[in-house]
Coordinates of C-alpha atoms and ligand atoms in Angstrom, one line a residue:
M1 CA 26.7 4.6 12.1
K2 CA 26.7 8.1 13.8
K3 CA 25.4 10.8 11.3
K4 CA 27.6 13.9 10.9
H5 CA 26.5 17.3 9.8
L6 CA 27.2 18.1 6.2
F7 CA 29.3 21.0 7.6
W8 CA 31.6 18.7 9.4
L9 CA 31.8 16.5 6.3
L10 CA 32.6 19.2 3.9
L11 CA 35.0 21.4 6.1
P12 CA 37.8 18.9 6.6
S13 CA 37.8 18.0 3.0
Y14 CA 38.1 21.7 2.1
W15 CA 40.9 22.2 4.6
I16 CA 42.9 19.1 3.6
L17 CA 42.6 20.1 -0.1
M18 CA 43.6 23.6 0.8
V19 CA 46.7 22.4 2.9
I20 CA 47.8 20.2 0.0
S21 CA 47.5 23.1 -2.5
I22 CA 49.5 25.4 -0.2
L23 CA 52.1 22.8 0.3
I24 CA 52.3 22.1 -3.5
V25 CA 52.5 25.8 -4.3
A26 CA 55.0 26.6 -1.5
S27 CA 57.4 23.8 -2.4
Y28 CA 57.3 24.7 -6.1
A29 CA 58.0 28.3 -5.3
F30 CA 60.8 27.3 -3.0
H31 CA 62.4 25.0 -5.7
S32 CA 61.9 27.4 -8.4
T33 CA 63.5 30.3 -6.4
K34 CA 66.4 28.1 -5.4
N35 CA 67.1 27.1 -8.9
L36 CA 66.9 30.7 -10.0
Y37 CA 69.5 31.7 -7.3
F38 CA 71.8 28.8 -8.4
H39 CA 71.5 29.7 -12.0
T40 CA 72.1 33.5 -11.4
L41 CA 75.2 32.6 -9.1
E42 CA 76.4 30.1 -11.8
S43 CA 76.2 32.6 -14.6
G44 CA 77.8 35.2 -12.5
I45 CA 80.9 32.8 -11.6
L46 CA 81.1 31.8 -15.3
T47 CA 81.1 35.5 -16.4
R48 CA 83.9 36.2 -13.8
A49 CA 86.0 33.2 -14.8
T50 CA 85.6 33.9 -18.6
L51 CA 86.6 37.5 -18.0
L52 CA 89.7 36.6 -16.0
S53 CA 90.8 34.0 -18.5
E54 CA 90.9 36.7 -21.2
Q55 CA 93.2 38.8 -18.9
V56 CA 95.2 35.6 -18.2
A57 CA 95.7 34.7 -21.8
P58 CA 98.4 37.3 -22.8
L59 CA 100.2 36.7 -19.5
M60 CA 100.4 32.9 -20.0
E61 CA 101.9 33.4 -23.5
K62 CA 104.8 35.2 -21.6
N63 CA 104.8 32.5 -18.8
D64 CA 104.5 35.4 -16.4
F65 CA 103.1 33.4 -13.4
A66 CA 103.8 36.3 -10.9
A67 CA 101.7 38.7 -12.9
I68 CA 98.9 36.1 -13.2
N69 CA 99.0 35.6 -9.3
S70 CA 98.9 39.5 -8.7
L71 CA 96.0 39.8 -11.4
C72 CA 94.1 37.1 -9.3
K73 CA 94.6 38.9 -6.2
R74 CA 93.6 42.3 -7.5
T75 CA 90.6 41.0 -9.5
G76 CA 89.6 38.8 -6.6
Q77 CA 89.5 41.7 -4.1
T78 CA 87.5 43.9 -6.5
A79 CA 85.0 41.2 -7.5
K80 CA 84.8 39.7 -4.0
T81 CA 85.6 36.4 -5.8
R82 CA 88.3 33.8 -5.1
F83 CA 90.2 33.2 -8.5
T84 CA 92.7 30.3 -9.0
V85 CA 94.8 29.6 -12.1
I86 CA 95.8 25.9 -12.4
L87 CA 98.3 24.5 -14.8
P88 CA 97.5 21.2 -16.8
D89 CA 100.0 19.4 -14.4
G90 CA 97.9 20.4 -11.4
R91 CA 100.1 23.2 -10.1
V92 CA 98.5 26.4 -8.9
I93 CA 100.2 29.4 -10.4
G94 CA 97.8 32.1 -9.2
D95 CA 95.3 32.4 -6.3
S96 CA 93.4 35.4 -5.1
D97 CA 93.4 34.5 -1.4
E98 CA 96.4 32.1 -0.9
N99 CA 100.1 31.8 -1.8
P100 CA 100.1 29.4 -4.9
R101 CA 103.3 28.0 -3.7
D102 CA 101.8 26.8 -0.3
M103 CA 98.8 25.3 -2.2
E104 CA 98.4 21.5 -2.9
Y105 CA 97.9 19.7 -6.1
H106 CA 94.6 20.9 -7.6
G107 CA 94.7 18.7 -10.8
N108 CA 92.3 16.2 -9.3
R109 CA 89.5 18.6 -8.3
P110 CA 86.3 17.5 -10.4
E111 CA 85.7 21.0 -11.9
I112 CA 89.5 21.3 -12.8
V113 CA 89.5 17.8 -14.3
R114 CA 86.7 18.9 -16.6
A115 CA 88.3 22.3 -17.6
L116 CA 91.6 20.6 -18.6
N117 CA 89.7 18.3 -20.7
G118 CA 88.3 21.4 -22.5
E119 CA 84.9 21.7 -20.8
T120 CA 83.3 24.1 -18.3
G121 CA 83.5 22.3 -14.8
M122 CA 81.4 23.1 -11.9
D123 CA 81.3 21.7 -8.4
S124 CA 80.3 22.8 -5.0
R125 CA 81.9 21.5 -1.8
Y126 CA 83.4 22.3 1.5
S127 CA 86.8 24.1 1.1
R128 CA 89.4 23.1 3.6
T129 CA 91.6 26.2 2.4
V130 CA 88.8 28.7 3.2
G131 CA 86.8 26.6 5.7
V132 CA 83.4 27.2 4.2
E133 CA 81.0 25.6 1.5
M134 CA 82.0 26.8 -2.0
M135 CA 80.8 26.9 -5.5
Y136 CA 83.6 26.3 -7.9
L137 CA 83.4 27.0 -11.8
A138 CA 86.5 26.4 -14.0
V139 CA 86.9 27.3 -17.7
P140 CA 89.7 26.0 -20.0
L141 CA 92.2 28.6 -21.6
A142 CA 93.7 27.1 -24.7
D143 CA 96.0 28.5 -27.4
E144 CA 95.5 28.7 -31.2
N145 CA 96.2 25.0 -31.6
R146 CA 93.5 24.3 -29.0
E147 CA 96.1 23.1 -26.6
I148 CA 95.0 23.7 -22.9
L149 CA 97.3 26.1 -21.3
C150 CA 95.6 26.3 -18.0
A151 CA 92.3 26.4 -16.1
V152 CA 91.0 29.5 -14.6
R153 CA 88.7 29.0 -11.7
A154 CA 86.4 31.2 -9.9
S155 CA 84.6 30.4 -6.8
L156 CA 82.1 31.9 -4.3
P157 CA 81.1 30.8 -0.8
M158 CA 77.8 29.3 -0.7
N159 CA 76.9 30.6 2.7
A160 CA 75.6 33.9 1.1
I161 CA 73.1 31.8 -1.2
E162 CA 72.0 29.6 2.0
G163 CA 71.3 32.6 3.9
E164 CA 69.2 34.0 1.1
L165 CA 67.5 30.5 0.8
D166 CA 66.8 30.3 4.6
T167 CA 65.2 33.8 4.5
L168 CA 63.1 32.8 1.5
T169 CA 62.2 29.6 3.2
R170 CA 61.2 31.4 6.2
R171 CA 59.1 33.8 4.2
I172 CA 57.4 31.1 2.1
V173 CA 56.5 29.3 5.4
I174 CA 55.0 32.4 7.0
A175 CA 53.1 33.3 3.8
S176 CA 51.9 29.6 3.4
L177 CA 50.7 29.7 7.3
L178 CA 49.0 33.0 6.8
T179 CA 47.4 32.0 3.6
G180 CA 46.4 28.7 5.3
I181 CA 44.8 30.3 8.2
L182 CA 43.0 32.9 5.9
A183 CA 41.9 30.0 3.7
M184 CA 40.6 27.9 6.5
V185 CA 38.4 31.0 7.8
V186 CA 37.2 31.5 4.3
C187 CA 36.5 27.7 4.0
I188 CA 34.2 28.0 7.1
F189 CA 32.3 30.8 5.5
V190 CA 32.2 28.9 2.2
V191 CA 31.0 25.7 3.7
R192 CA 28.5 27.6 5.9
R193 CA 27.0 29.2 2.9
I194 CA 26.5 25.9 1.2
T195 CA 25.1 24.1 4.3
F196 CA 23.1 26.9 5.7
P197 CA 20.3 26.9 3.1
L198 CA 20.2 23.1 3.1
R199 CA 19.7 23.2 6.9
G200 CA 16.9 25.6 6.2
M201 CA 15.3 23.3 3.8
S202 CA 15.7 20.3 5.9
S203 CA 13.8 22.0 8.9
A204 CA 11.3 23.3 6.5
A205 CA 10.9 19.6 5.2
R206 CA 10.4 18.6 8.8
Q207 CA 7.8 21.2 9.4
F208 CA 5.9 19.9 6.2
A209 CA 6.1 16.2 7.6
E210 CA 4.7 17.6 11.0
G211 CA 1.7 19.1 8.8
D212 CA 2.7 22.8 8.9
F213 CA 2.1 23.4 5.2
H214 CA 1.9 27.2 5.4
H215 CA 5.7 27.4 6.0
R216 CA 7.4 28.6 2.7
I217 CA 11.0 28.1 1.8
P218 CA 12.4 31.5 0.5
A219 CA 14.0 31.8 -2.9
Q220 CA 17.8 30.6 -3.0
Q221 CA 20.7 32.3 -4.8
A222 CA 22.0 29.1 -6.3
L223 CA 20.1 27.8 -9.2
E224 CA 19.9 24.1 -8.0
L225 CA 19.1 25.0 -4.5
D226 CA 16.3 27.4 -5.7
Q227 CA 14.8 24.6 -7.9
L228 CA 15.0 22.3 -4.8
A229 CA 13.2 24.9 -2.7
E230 CA 10.5 25.5 -5.3
S231 CA 10.1 21.7 -5.7
L232 CA 9.7 21.3 -1.9
N233 CA 7.1 24.2 -1.8
T234 CA 5.2 22.7 -4.6
M235 CA 5.3 19.3 -2.9
S236 CA 4.1 20.8 0.4
D237 CA 1.1 22.4 -1.5
Q238 CA 0.2 19.1 -3.2
L239 CA 0.5 17.0 0.0
N240 CA -1.8 19.7 1.7
K241 CA -4.3 19.4 -1.1
T242 CA -4.1 15.5 -1.0
L243 CA -4.4 15.5 2.8
S244 CA -7.3 17.9 2.7
T245 CA -9.2 15.8 0.2
L246 CA -8.4 12.6 2.0
S247 CA -9.5 14.1 5.3
Q248 CA -12.7 15.4 3.6
Q249 CA -13.3 11.9 2.1
R250 CA -12.7 10.4 5.5
N251 CA -15.1 12.8 7.3
E252 CA -17.8 12.1 4.7
Q253 CA -17.3 8.5 5.1
A254 CA -17.4 8.6 8.8
A255 CA -20.6 10.8 8.6
V256 CA -22.3 8.3 6.3
L257 CA -21.1 5.3 8.5
T258 CA -22.3 7.1 11.7
S259 CA -25.7 8.1 10.3
L260 CA -26.4 4.5 9.1
D261 CA -29.1 2.6 10.9
E262 CA -27.2 -0.5 10.4
G263 CA -24.1 -1.5 12.4
V264 CA -21.0 -1.7 10.0
V265 CA -17.8 -3.6 11.0
A266 CA -14.8 -3.9 8.7
I267 CA -12.4 -6.6 9.6
D268 CA -9.0 -7.5 8.0
K269 CA -7.9 -11.0 7.0
K270 CA -5.9 -11.4 10.3
E271 CA -9.3 -10.9 12.2
R272 CA -8.4 -7.4 13.3
I273 CA -11.1 -4.7 13.5
I274 CA -10.3 -1.9 10.9
H275 CA -13.5 0.1 11.5
M276 CA -16.6 -0.1 13.5
N277 CA -19.4 2.5 13.5
R278 CA -21.4 3.6 16.4
V279 CA -24.5 1.4 15.7
A280 CA -22.3 -1.7 15.6
G281 CA -20.9 -0.7 19.0
D282 CA -24.4 -0.3 20.5
I283 CA -25.5 -3.7 19.0
L284 CA -22.4 -5.4 20.5
G285 CA -22.6 -3.4 23.7
I286 CA -19.0 -1.8 23.5
N287 CA -17.5 1.5 22.7
H288 CA -16.8 1.5 19.1
E289 CA -14.0 3.9 19.3
D290 CA -12.0 1.6 21.6
C291 CA -12.1 -1.3 19.0
K292 CA -9.8 -0.2 16.3
H293 CA -7.0 -2.8 15.7
L294 CA -8.4 -5.3 18.2
M295 CA -9.0 -8.8 17.5
V296 CA -12.5 -9.9 16.7
E297 CA -12.4 -12.3 19.9
Q298 CA -11.5 -9.3 22.0
V299 CA -14.5 -7.3 20.6
V300 CA -17.2 -9.7 19.9
R301 CA -18.3 -11.8 22.8
F302 CA -21.0 -13.8 21.0
A303 CA -19.7 -17.3 19.9
N304 CA -22.3 -17.4 17.0
L305 CA -21.3 -14.1 15.6
Q306 CA -17.6 -14.9 15.9
E307 CA -18.2 -18.2 14.0
F308 CA -20.2 -16.3 11.3
I309 CA -17.2 -13.7 10.8
K310 CA -14.7 -16.6 10.8
S311 CA -16.7 -18.4 8.2
L312 CA -17.0 -15.3 6.1
L313 CA -13.3 -14.6 6.1
G314 CA -12.6 -18.3 5.3
S315 CA -15.0 -18.3 2.2
M316 CA -15.0 -14.6 1.3
K317 CA -18.6 -15.2 -0.3
P318 CA -21.5 -13.1 0.5
N319 CA -23.5 -14.6 3.2
S320 CA -26.3 -13.6 5.7
R321 CA -27.7 -15.2 8.8
D322 CA -30.2 -14.4 11.5
L323 CA -28.5 -14.7 14.9
T324 CA -29.6 -14.2 18.6
L325 CA -27.2 -12.4 20.8
R326 CA -27.6 -13.4 24.4
G327 CA -26.4 -10.8 26.7
K328 CA -27.9 -8.8 29.4
T329 CA -30.8 -8.4 27.1
E330 CA -31.5 -10.8 24.2
K331 CA -31.0 -9.2 20.7
Q332 CA -32.4 -10.6 17.3
I333 CA -29.7 -9.4 14.6
Q334 CA -29.6 -10.0 11.0
A335 CA -25.8 -10.4 10.0
S336 CA -24.8 -9.9 6.3
G337 CA -21.2 -10.1 5.1
T338 CA -19.3 -9.6 1.9
A339 CA -15.7 -9.4 1.1
L340 CA -13.9 -6.1 1.7
L341 CA -12.1 -5.0 -1.4
N342 CA -9.2 -2.4 -2.0
D343 CA -8.8 0.0 -4.9
N344 CA -7.3 -2.9 -7.0
G345 CA -10.2 -5.1 -6.2
E346 CA -8.2 -7.3 -4.2
S347 CA -9.9 -8.8 -1.0
I348 CA -8.4 -7.4 2.2
G349 CA -10.9 -8.7 4.7
A350 CA -14.7 -8.8 5.2
L351 CA -17.5 -6.2 5.8
V352 CA -20.2 -7.2 8.3
V353 CA -23.4 -5.3 8.4
L354 CA -25.6 -5.9 11.4
R355 CA -29.2 -5.0 11.7
D356 CA -30.9 -5.1 15.0
V357 CA -34.2 -6.8 14.0
T358 CA -35.4 -7.5 17.7
Q359 CA -38.3 -5.1 17.5
L360 CA -39.1 -6.3 14.0
R361 CA -39.2 -9.9 15.2
H362 CA -41.1 -9.0 18.2
L363 CA -43.8 -7.3 16.1
E364 CA -43.8 -10.3 13.8
T365 CA -44.4 -12.6 16.7
V366 CA -47.1 -10.4 18.0
R367 CA -48.8 -10.3 14.6
S368 CA -48.3 -14.0 14.3
D369 CA -49.8 -14.7 17.8
F370 CA -52.7 -12.4 17.1
V371 CA -53.6 -14.1 13.9
A372 CA -53.2 -17.5 15.5
N373 CA -55.4 -16.4 18.6
V374 CA -58.1 -14.8 16.3
S375 CA -58.1 -17.9 14.2
H376 CA -58.4 -20.1 17.2
E377 CA -61.2 -17.9 18.6
L378 CA -63.1 -17.8 15.2
K379 CA -62.7 -21.6 14.6
T380 CA -65.2 -22.7 17.4
P381 CA -68.1 -20.2 16.4
I382 CA -67.6 -20.8 12.7
T383 CA -67.7 -24.6 13.3
S384 CA -71.0 -24.4 15.2
I385 CA -72.3 -22.0 12.6
K386 CA -71.5 -24.5 9.9
G387 CA -72.9 -27.4 12.0
F388 CA -76.2 -25.6 12.7
V389 CA -76.6 -24.4 9.1
E390 CA -76.0 -27.9 7.8
T391 CA -78.5 -29.2 10.4
L392 CA -81.2 -26.7 9.2
L393 CA -80.4 -27.6 5.6
S394 CA -80.9 -31.3 6.3
D395 CA -84.1 -33.0 5.3
D396 CA -85.5 -32.9 8.9
W397 CA -86.3 -29.4 8.3
E398 CA -88.7 -27.8 5.9
H399 CA -88.0 -24.3 4.5
D400 CA -89.5 -22.1 1.8
A401 CA -87.3 -21.5 -1.2
E402 CA -86.1 -18.0 0.0
T403 CA -85.1 -19.4 3.4
R404 CA -83.2 -22.3 1.8
R405 CA -81.4 -19.9 -0.5
F406 CA -80.3 -17.7 2.4
L407 CA -79.2 -20.9 4.3
D408 CA -77.2 -22.1 1.3
I409 CA -75.5 -18.8 1.2
I410 CA -74.7 -18.9 4.8
S411 CA -73.3 -22.5 4.5
Q412 CA -71.2 -21.4 1.4
Q413 CA -69.7 -18.4 3.3
A414 CA -69.2 -20.3 6.5
G415 CA -67.3 -23.0 4.5
R416 CA -65.1 -20.2 2.9
L417 CA -64.5 -18.6 6.3
N418 CA -63.6 -22.0 7.6
A419 CA -61.2 -22.7 4.8
I420 CA -59.6 -19.2 5.5
I421 CA -59.3 -19.9 9.2
D422 CA -57.8 -23.5 8.5
D423 CA -55.1 -21.9 6.1
L424 CA -54.4 -19.2 8.7
L425 CA -54.0 -21.9 11.4
T426 CA -51.6 -23.8 9.1
L427 CA -49.5 -20.7 8.4
S428 CA -49.4 -19.9 12.1
R429 CA -48.4 -23.4 12.8
L430 CA -45.5 -23.2 10.4
E431 CA -44.4 -19.9 11.7
Q432 CA -44.7 -21.0 15.4
K433 CA -42.3 -24.0 14.7
D434 CA -39.9 -21.2 13.9
G435 CA -39.6 -22.5 10.4
V436 CA -38.1 -25.8 11.5
V437 CA -39.8 -29.0 10.5
M438 CA -39.1 -32.5 11.5
T439 CA -38.1 -34.7 8.5
S440 CA -37.9 -38.4 7.8
T441 CA -36.9 -40.4 4.8
S442 CA -40.0 -40.8 2.5
N443 CA -40.8 -42.2 -0.8
L444 CA -41.7 -39.2 -3.2
A445 CA -43.8 -41.2 -5.5
S446 CA -46.3 -42.3 -2.7
T447 CA -46.4 -38.5 -1.4
I448 CA -47.3 -37.3 -4.8
E449 CA -49.8 -40.3 -5.2
S450 CA -51.6 -39.5 -2.0
A451 CA -51.7 -35.6 -3.0
I452 CA -53.2 -36.5 -6.3
Y453 CA -55.6 -38.7 -4.6
L454 CA -56.9 -36.0 -2.4
C455 CA -57.5 -33.7 -5.5
Q456 CA -59.0 -36.4 -7.7
L457 CA -62.6 -35.5 -6.7
H458 CA -62.1 -31.9 -7.9
A459 CA -60.4 -33.1 -10.9
T460 CA -63.0 -35.6 -11.8
K461 CA -65.7 -32.8 -11.6
K462 CA -64.1 -31.0 -14.3
N463 CA -62.9 -34.0 -16.3
I464 CA -59.4 -33.1 -15.7
Q465 CA -56.8 -35.9 -15.8
I466 CA -53.9 -35.8 -13.4
E467 CA -50.8 -37.5 -14.5
M468 CA -47.7 -38.4 -12.5
I469 CA -44.1 -39.2 -13.6
C470 CA -41.9 -40.0 -10.7
P471 CA -39.0 -42.6 -10.3
P472 CA -40.6 -45.0 -8.0
E473 CA -37.4 -45.6 -6.0
L474 CA -36.8 -41.6 -5.4
E475 CA -36.6 -41.1 -1.7
L476 CA -36.2 -37.9 0.1
A477 CA -35.7 -36.6 3.7
V478 CA -39.0 -34.5 4.1
N479 CA -41.9 -33.9 6.3
A480 CA -44.2 -35.9 4.1
P481 CA -47.6 -34.6 5.5
L482 CA -46.4 -30.9 4.8
L483 CA -45.0 -31.8 1.4
E484 CA -48.3 -33.4 0.6
Q485 CA -50.2 -30.3 1.6
A486 CA -48.0 -28.1 -0.6
L487 CA -48.7 -30.4 -3.6
V488 CA -52.3 -30.7 -2.8
N489 CA -52.4 -26.8 -2.8
L490 CA -50.6 -26.8 -6.2
I491 CA -52.7 -29.4 -7.8
I492 CA -55.9 -27.9 -6.6
N493 CA -54.9 -24.6 -8.1
A494 CA -54.0 -26.2 -11.4
V495 CA -57.4 -27.8 -11.5
K496 CA -59.3 -24.7 -10.2
Y497 CA -57.5 -22.3 -12.9
S498 CA -58.0 -24.7 -15.8
E499 CA -60.9 -25.3 -18.3
P500 CA -62.6 -28.7 -18.0
D501 CA -61.1 -31.6 -19.8
K502 CA -57.6 -30.5 -19.6
K503 CA -54.5 -32.2 -18.1
V504 CA -52.3 -31.8 -15.1
L505 CA -49.0 -33.2 -15.0
V506 CA -46.9 -33.8 -11.8
L507 CA -43.3 -34.7 -12.6
A508 CA -40.4 -35.3 -10.1
E509 CA -36.8 -35.9 -11.1
K510 CA -33.3 -35.8 -9.4
Q511 CA -30.7 -33.5 -10.6
H512 CA -27.3 -33.8 -9.0
D513 CA -27.9 -32.9 -5.4
K514 CA -31.5 -31.5 -6.0
T515 CA -34.9 -33.1 -6.4
I516 CA -37.2 -31.0 -8.6
I517 CA -41.0 -31.4 -8.7
Y518 CA -43.1 -29.7 -11.5
V519 CA -46.8 -29.2 -11.3
K520 CA -47.8 -28.4 -14.8
D521 CA -51.1 -27.4 -15.9
E522 CA -52.9 -26.1 -19.3
G523 CA -55.0 -23.6 -17.6
F524 CA -55.5 -19.9 -18.0
G525 CA -52.0 -19.0 -17.2
I526 CA -50.9 -15.8 -15.3
E527 CA -49.8 -12.5 -16.6
H528 CA -46.0 -11.8 -16.1
K529 CA -46.6 -8.7 -13.9
H530 CA -48.3 -10.9 -11.2
L531 CA -45.5 -13.6 -10.9
D532 CA -43.3 -11.7 -8.4
R533 CA -46.2 -11.1 -5.8
L534 CA -47.9 -14.5 -6.4
F535 CA -46.7 -16.0 -3.2
E536 CA -47.8 -13.2 -0.9
R537 CA -50.6 -13.7 1.5
F538 CA -54.0 -12.9 0.1
Y539 CA -52.6 -11.9 -3.4
R540 CA -54.8 -13.0 -6.1
V541 CA -54.6 -12.4 -9.9
D542 CA -58.2 -12.2 -10.3
T543 CA -60.1 -11.8 -6.8
A544 CA -63.5 -12.4 -8.2
R545 CA -62.7 -15.5 -9.8
S546 CA -60.5 -16.8 -7.0
R547 CA -63.4 -16.1 -4.6
K548 CA -66.1 -17.7 -6.9
L549 CA -63.8 -20.9 -7.1
G550 CA -63.6 -20.9 -3.3
G551 CA -59.8 -19.7 -3.0
T552 CA -58.6 -18.3 0.3
G553 CA -55.6 -16.3 -1.1
L554 CA -53.4 -18.3 1.1
G555 CA -52.6 -21.5 -0.7
L556 CA -49.4 -20.4 -2.6
S557 CA -48.1 -18.7 0.7
I558 CA -48.5 -22.0 2.7
V559 CA -46.7 -23.7 -0.3
K560 CA -43.7 -21.2 -0.1
H561 CA -43.6 -21.7 3.7
I562 CA -43.3 -25.4 3.6
V563 CA -40.7 -25.4 0.7
Q564 CA -38.6 -22.8 2.6
A565 CA -38.9 -24.9 5.8
H566 CA -37.3 -27.7 3.7
K567 CA -34.5 -25.3 2.5
G568 CA -35.8 -25.3 -0.8
S569 CA -37.1 -22.8 -3.3
I570 CA -40.2 -22.3 -5.5
R571 CA -40.7 -20.5 -8.8
V572 CA -43.3 -20.3 -11.4
E573 CA -43.2 -20.0 -15.2
S574 CA -46.5 -19.1 -16.9
K575 CA -47.9 -18.0 -20.2
V576 CA -51.5 -16.5 -20.4
G577 CA -53.8 -18.9 -22.1
A578 CA -51.2 -21.7 -22.4
G579 CA -50.9 -22.7 -18.7
S580 CA -48.5 -22.6 -15.7
T581 CA -45.9 -24.7 -14.2
F582 CA -44.8 -24.3 -10.5
I583 CA -41.4 -25.7 -10.0
I584 CA -40.3 -26.8 -6.4
T585 CA -36.6 -27.3 -5.9
L586 CA -35.5 -29.4 -2.8
P587 CA -32.0 -30.0 -1.7
S588 CA -31.3 -33.8 -1.4
P589 CA -30.5 -35.2 1.1
I590 CA -32.1 -32.7 3.4
P591 CA -30.7 -32.2 6.9
D592 CA -32.9 -33.3 9.7
E593 CA -33.6 -29.8 10.9
T594 CA -33.6 -26.7 8.7
P595 CA -33.1 -23.1 9.9
A596 CA -36.0 -20.5 9.9
I597 CA -36.7 -18.6 6.7
N598 CA -39.0 -15.7 7.0
C599 CA -41.4 -14.6 4.2
Ligands
LIG601 P1 -56.4 -18.9 -4.0 O1 -56.8 -19.5 -2.8 O2 -57.0 -17.7 -4.4 O3 -56.1 -19.8 -5.1 P2 -53.4 -19.0 -3.9 O4 -52.4 -18.5 -3.1 O5 -53.4 -20.6 -4.0 O6 -54.9 -18.4 -3.6 O7 -53.4 -18.5 -5.4 C1 -53.0 -17.1 -5.4 C2 -53.5 -16.6 -6.8 O8 -52.6 -17.2 -7.9 C3 -54.9 -17.2 -7.3 O9 -55.8 -16.2 -6.8 C4 -54.7 -17.3 -8.7 O10 -55.2 -16.1 -9.3 C5 -53.3 -17.5 -8.9 N1 -53.0 -19.0 -9.4 C6 -52.4 -19.9 -8.4 N2 -52.3 -21.1 -9.2 C7 -52.6 -20.8 -10.4 C8 -52.7 -21.6 -11.7 N3 -52.3 -22.9 -11.5 N4 -53.0 -21.2 -12.8 C9 -53.4 -19.8 -12.9 N5 -53.4 -19.0 -11.8 C10 -53.0 -19.5 -10.6

């Protein structure tokens, strides 16, 4: 619908209202004046007829019709009125204008009929005698016995009134037209006065909408308009403040996001990019400013990252994954995602944080390679040192007590060094396999049994009994030699860090989709403060005791690597003086290959 200006909506209504008002007033004035004219004329004729009838009365008593006729003629000339006297039989006996003898029967005239019945009769009609429209008024003349003697009629031509009425009509029309024109002009000013401030406010509101908050609407004369102007000004101030706050917050957020070392990508539920910071753009090899509102597929070219984002949007659960982005250069990234929530806590998409760990991974590889190479290089000399010392200690050689003591120390330290190198090589192998191990279905009871068997010698030396509780049918997809090594490490520790004559229990059970293995001892226990760091390389609770007992400080670290390579977890519960329990949780069934987990 075509919109009209308020001015053109109001003005016609005002004009129509004004025209109707003028028409009503003019027609009322016309009719009132016309009625007043008629009443004045009527009462004038009545007075004249009554006055004449009083003069006719004595002449009627004498039956002097000639005197009556001449009275009519005289009075008629003076009063400029036509007088007629009619007998009850309808005969005219006196007339101011005509000879009564030539006049026809008048008893049938409506005003005469009424007068002869004793009432005042009135009529207006065209007079054939005079040839104009006339107003007639007849009064009865009665004797003392109320017997009607005659009717006295006075009449005046109507053309005088009609002329007056025509003049009146003309004046009323002219006055109405002039009033109408004047009122129309006034209406234009009135409507302009109403619409002008509204136009001003509307253009001010437009300026506010365009962001010009310095514009002010001036005070208005009308109270309501003034209140509206004030409200609009206040609204503009509030809007200005809110927008400034929002823009400040946005700038702060942008500054925070820009200065982050991590790449941040916010994505809505329809997989459209809401925001991407510069670092994310650098990681993905695109200009972050061009990505807004584009679909993830248009922006992210890496299938594995696309798949990560899709799974994140599907589950809306926090998730993180190590990904390799293969482009011009290969990048290692750590992608972490979580649900993106609005102010009401409703999920509106996902937030993905990308960390470029290429350098870190490279350093880790360098370190791991270095450790592996050093270990390899050390392995040969240490093996020959061990071999030669053992040869020197054999019965084929004779040494004095001092030399033998030194050779014993060399043999012991070479053994320790050898054990450390073995453990380092094991760790390197686990790392070099990229945390992935081949698995096959194995019977858990036989794996535990063979681990216990390998530790039996140590246990027997300290008279420690190793017990096993495991359902014989329990099968698991594991790398059996590695799991066995992990169990050996735990059982050896349990034996090492216990007083003689204690017990060690290895218990395995299946709980839902998990298999849990407990290695429980009655040993020294570990203080709570050490538990968090226990699985770090070379971390020892009591370094001196560990060394004395031949520990390398790598046993638990190897256990953790093996468990994580099986996608499992390990934790420890311990009480000083009461013993420790190491608890391995393995998913069951375990997939053939498990992803890398770094520690
Ligand atoms: P180590 O070769 O020194 O035993 P580990 O990595 O196997 O190195 O163990 C780390 C440290 O944890 C040990 O030095 C020891 O202090 C503590 N520890 C490990 N197992 C036990 C246990 N069963 N009871 C008490 N302390 C333990």
